[in-house]
CSV table of C-alpha atoms in Angstrom, one decimal:
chain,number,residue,atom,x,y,z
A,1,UNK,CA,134.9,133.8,89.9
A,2,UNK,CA,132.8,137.0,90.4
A,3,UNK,CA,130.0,135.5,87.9
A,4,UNK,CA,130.4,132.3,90.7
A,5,UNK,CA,129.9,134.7,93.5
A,6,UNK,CA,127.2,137.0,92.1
A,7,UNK,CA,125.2,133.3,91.8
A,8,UNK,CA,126.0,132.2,95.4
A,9,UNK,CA,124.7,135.5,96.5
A,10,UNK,CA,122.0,135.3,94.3
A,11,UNK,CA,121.3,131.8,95.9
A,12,UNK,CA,121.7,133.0,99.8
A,13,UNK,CA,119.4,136.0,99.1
A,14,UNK,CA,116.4,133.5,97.6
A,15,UNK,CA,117.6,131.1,100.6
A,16,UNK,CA,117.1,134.3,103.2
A,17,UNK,CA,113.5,135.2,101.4
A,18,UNK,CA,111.9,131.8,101.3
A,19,UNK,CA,113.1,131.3,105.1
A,20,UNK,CA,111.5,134.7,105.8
A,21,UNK,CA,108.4,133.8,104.0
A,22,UNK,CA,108.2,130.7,105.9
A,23,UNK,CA,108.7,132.4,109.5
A,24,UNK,CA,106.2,135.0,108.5
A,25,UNK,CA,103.6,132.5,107.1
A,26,UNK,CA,104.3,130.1,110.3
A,27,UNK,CA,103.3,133.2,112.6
A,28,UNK,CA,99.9,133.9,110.5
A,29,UNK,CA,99.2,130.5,111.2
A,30,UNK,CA,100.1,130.2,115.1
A,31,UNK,CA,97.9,133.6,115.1
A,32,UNK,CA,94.8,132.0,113.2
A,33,UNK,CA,95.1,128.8,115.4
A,34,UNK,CA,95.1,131.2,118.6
A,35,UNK,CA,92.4,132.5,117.1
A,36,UNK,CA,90.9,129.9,116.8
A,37,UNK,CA,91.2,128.2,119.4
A,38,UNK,CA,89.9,131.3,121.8
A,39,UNK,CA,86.3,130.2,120.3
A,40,UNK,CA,85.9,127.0,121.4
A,41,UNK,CA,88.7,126.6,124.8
A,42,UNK,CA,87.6,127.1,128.2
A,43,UNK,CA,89.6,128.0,131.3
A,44,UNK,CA,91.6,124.9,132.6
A,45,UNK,CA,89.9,124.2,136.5
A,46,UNK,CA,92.0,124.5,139.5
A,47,UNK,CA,91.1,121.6,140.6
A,48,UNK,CA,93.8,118.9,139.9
A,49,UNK,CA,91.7,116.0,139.4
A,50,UNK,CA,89.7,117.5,136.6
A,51,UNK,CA,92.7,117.9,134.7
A,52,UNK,CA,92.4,114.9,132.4
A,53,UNK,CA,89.1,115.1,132.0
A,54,UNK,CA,89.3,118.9,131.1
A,55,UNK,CA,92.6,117.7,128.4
A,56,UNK,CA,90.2,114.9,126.7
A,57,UNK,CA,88.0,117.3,125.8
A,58,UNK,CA,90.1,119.7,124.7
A,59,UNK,CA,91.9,117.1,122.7
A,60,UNK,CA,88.5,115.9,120.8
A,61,UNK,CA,87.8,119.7,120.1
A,62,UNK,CA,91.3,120.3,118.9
A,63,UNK,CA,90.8,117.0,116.3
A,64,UNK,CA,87.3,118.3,115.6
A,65,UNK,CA,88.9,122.2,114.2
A,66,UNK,CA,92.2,120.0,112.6
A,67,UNK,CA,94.5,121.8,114.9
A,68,UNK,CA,98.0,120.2,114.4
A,69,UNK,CA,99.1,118.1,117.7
A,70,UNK,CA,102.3,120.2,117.6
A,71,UNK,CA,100.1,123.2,118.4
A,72,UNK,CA,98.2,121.7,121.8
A,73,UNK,CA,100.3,123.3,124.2
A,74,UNK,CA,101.1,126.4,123.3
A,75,UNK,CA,97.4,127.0,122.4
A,76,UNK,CA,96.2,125.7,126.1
A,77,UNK,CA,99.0,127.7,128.0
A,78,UNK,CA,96.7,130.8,128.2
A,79,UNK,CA,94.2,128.9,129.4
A,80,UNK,CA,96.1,126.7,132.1
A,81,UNK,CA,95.7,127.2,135.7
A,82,UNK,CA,98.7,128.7,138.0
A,83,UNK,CA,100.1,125.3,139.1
A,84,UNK,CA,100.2,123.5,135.5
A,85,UNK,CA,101.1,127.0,133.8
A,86,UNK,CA,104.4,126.8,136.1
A,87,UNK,CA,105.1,123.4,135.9
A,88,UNK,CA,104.8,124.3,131.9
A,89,UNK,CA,106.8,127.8,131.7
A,90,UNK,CA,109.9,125.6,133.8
A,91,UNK,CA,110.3,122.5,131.0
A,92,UNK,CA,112.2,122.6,128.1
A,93,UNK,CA,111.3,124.0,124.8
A,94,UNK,CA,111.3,120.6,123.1
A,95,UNK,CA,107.6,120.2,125.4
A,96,UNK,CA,106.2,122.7,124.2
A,97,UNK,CA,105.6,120.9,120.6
A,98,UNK,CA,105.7,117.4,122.0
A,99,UNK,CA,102.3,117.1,123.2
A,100,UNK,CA,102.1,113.5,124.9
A,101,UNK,CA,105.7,114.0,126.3
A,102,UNK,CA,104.3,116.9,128.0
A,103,UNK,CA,100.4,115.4,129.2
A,104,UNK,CA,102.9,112.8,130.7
A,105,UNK,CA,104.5,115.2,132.5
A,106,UNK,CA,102.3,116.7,133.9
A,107,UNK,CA,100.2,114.3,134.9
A,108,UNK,CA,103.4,112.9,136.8
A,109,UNK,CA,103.8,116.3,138.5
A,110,UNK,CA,100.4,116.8,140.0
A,111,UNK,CA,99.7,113.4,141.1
A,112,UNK,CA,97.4,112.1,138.5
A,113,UNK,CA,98.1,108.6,138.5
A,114,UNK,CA,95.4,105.3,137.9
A,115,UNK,CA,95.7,105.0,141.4
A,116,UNK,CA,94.1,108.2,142.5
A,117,UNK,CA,91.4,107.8,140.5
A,118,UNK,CA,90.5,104.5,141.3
A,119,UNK,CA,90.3,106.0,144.6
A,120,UNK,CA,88.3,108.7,143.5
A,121,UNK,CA,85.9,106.6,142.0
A,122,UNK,CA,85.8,103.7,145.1
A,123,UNK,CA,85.3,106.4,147.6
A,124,UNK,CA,83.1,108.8,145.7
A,125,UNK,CA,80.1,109.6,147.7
A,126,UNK,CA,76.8,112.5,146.3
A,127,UNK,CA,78.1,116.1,147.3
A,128,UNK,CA,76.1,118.6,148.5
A,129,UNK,CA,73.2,119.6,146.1
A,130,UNK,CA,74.4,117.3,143.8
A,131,UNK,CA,71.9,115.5,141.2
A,132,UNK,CA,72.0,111.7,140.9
A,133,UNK,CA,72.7,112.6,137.2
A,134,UNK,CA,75.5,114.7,138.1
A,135,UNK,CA,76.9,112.1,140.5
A,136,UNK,CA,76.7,109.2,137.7
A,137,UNK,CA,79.0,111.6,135.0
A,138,UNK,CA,81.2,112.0,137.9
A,139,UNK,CA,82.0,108.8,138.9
A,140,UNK,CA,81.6,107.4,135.1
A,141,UNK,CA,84.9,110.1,134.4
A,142,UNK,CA,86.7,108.3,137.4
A,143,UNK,CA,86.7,105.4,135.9
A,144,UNK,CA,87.0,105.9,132.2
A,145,UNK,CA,90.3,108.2,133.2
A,146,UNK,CA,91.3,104.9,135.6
A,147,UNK,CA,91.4,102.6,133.0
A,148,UNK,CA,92.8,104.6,130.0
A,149,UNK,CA,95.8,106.1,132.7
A,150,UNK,CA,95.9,101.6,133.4
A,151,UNK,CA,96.3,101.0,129.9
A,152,UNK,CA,93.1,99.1,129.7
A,153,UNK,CA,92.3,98.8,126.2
A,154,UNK,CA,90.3,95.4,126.1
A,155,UNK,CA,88.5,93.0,128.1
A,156,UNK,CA,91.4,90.8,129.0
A,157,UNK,CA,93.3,94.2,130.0
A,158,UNK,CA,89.9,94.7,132.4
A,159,UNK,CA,89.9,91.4,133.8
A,160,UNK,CA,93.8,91.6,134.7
A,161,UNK,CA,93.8,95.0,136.4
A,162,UNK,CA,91.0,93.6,138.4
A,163,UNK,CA,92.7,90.7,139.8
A,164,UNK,CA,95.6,92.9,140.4
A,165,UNK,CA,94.1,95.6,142.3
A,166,UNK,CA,92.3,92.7,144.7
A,167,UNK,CA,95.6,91.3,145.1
A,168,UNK,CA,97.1,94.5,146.2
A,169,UNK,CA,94.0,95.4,148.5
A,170,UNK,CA,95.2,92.1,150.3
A,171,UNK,CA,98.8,93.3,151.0
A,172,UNK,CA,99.2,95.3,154.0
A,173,UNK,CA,100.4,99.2,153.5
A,174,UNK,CA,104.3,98.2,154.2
A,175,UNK,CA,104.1,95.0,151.7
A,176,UNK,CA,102.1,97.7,149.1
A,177,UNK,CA,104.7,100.5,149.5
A,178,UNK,CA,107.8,97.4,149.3
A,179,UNK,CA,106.0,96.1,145.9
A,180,UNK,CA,105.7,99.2,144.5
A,181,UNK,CA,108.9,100.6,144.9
A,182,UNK,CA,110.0,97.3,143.7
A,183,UNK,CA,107.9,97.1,140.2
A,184,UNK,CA,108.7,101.2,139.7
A,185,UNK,CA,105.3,101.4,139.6
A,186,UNK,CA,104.9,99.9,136.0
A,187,UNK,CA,102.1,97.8,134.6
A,188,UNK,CA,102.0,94.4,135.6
A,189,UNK,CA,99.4,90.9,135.0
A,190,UNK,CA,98.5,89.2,137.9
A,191,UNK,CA,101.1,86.7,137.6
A,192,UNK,CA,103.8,88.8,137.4
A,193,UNK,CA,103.1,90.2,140.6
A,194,UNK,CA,102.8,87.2,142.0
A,195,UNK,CA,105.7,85.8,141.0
A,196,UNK,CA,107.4,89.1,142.8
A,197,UNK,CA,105.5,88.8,145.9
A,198,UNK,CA,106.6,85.0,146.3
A,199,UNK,CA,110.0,85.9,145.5
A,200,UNK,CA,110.1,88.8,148.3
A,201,UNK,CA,108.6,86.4,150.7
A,202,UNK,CA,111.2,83.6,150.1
A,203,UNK,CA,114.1,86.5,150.4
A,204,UNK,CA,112.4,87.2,154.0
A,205,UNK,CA,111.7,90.8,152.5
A,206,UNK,CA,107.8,90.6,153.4
């Protein structure tokens, strides 16, 4: 029995080490990576509507160095403005490694929806001082966040978020706001919006 427990003890204390080891090796690395990252990550910018575009490019530097996805957000929280440094500091822990799960998040929190930007990019107009080259990137990141936040990944994906948007510019704001609370605002073809709108307008809705 006591040549049992002198192995079981013998076992815990090699358990204890190589979990120490591990802790202590996984804080290097967070270090390095903080490190690292302090070289190449710029200040997030207040305003709300360059968020995604400031994310993307932090995403493709953060692939170019090989920094592990599980490491995105606690490596961009020094560098997040006040509103989406709150938003962060008041979710869960489980965020804080899940880096899509939290991009979604916050992107749902400050209004970043397809819908703004393809506002942003129908109503963009030059700004003062700005150069027609300036203007182009602008409204060329309006769009490419529009599609990608529409789930446009092809052609056909193009063409049907087309038709759907003209459809929708033909409702009035009441019929819009109806549709939309109706379809939880999720992704739909042309038909199946349709198909909804004629079903409202035989249940005397619109």
């Amino acid at each position: 029995i006591a040549e049992r427990d002198s192995l079981l003890r013998a076992e815990h204390t090699k358990l204890f080490d190589i979990l120490f080891e591990t802790q202590k090796a996984s804080e290097h690395s967070e270090k390095k990576l903080s490190s690292l990252a302090k070289t190449f990550l710029t200040q997030m910018p207040s305003d709300s509507k360059e968020v995604f575009t400031y994310l993307q490019s932090c995403e493709k530097l953060f692939t170019l160095n090989s920094i592990p996805v599980t490491s995105y957000v606690k490596l961009l929280l020094p560098f997040m403005n006040q509103r989406v440094k709150s938003i962060t500091l008041s979710l869960a822990e489980s965020f804080y490694t899940k880096y899509q799960d939290w991009r979604k998040k916050i992107m749902s929190d400050i209004s970043l929806t397809s819908e703004r930007y393809r506002a942003l990019f129908q109503e963009a107009s030059r700004q003062n001082k700005e150069t027609y080259v300036e203007l182009c990137s602008r409204v060329t990141s309006y769009l490419e966040v529009y599609l990608e936040l529409a789930g446009v990944a092809d052609f056909v994906g193009l063409k049907q978020l087309l038709v759907t948007d003209k459809l929708k510019d033909c409702l009035s704001q009441d019929t819009n706001a109806i549709v939309h609370k109706e379809l939880m605002a999720k992704k739909v073809s042309p038909n199946e919006l349709c198909m909804t709108l004629d079903s409202l307008e035989s249940m005397k809705v619109i």
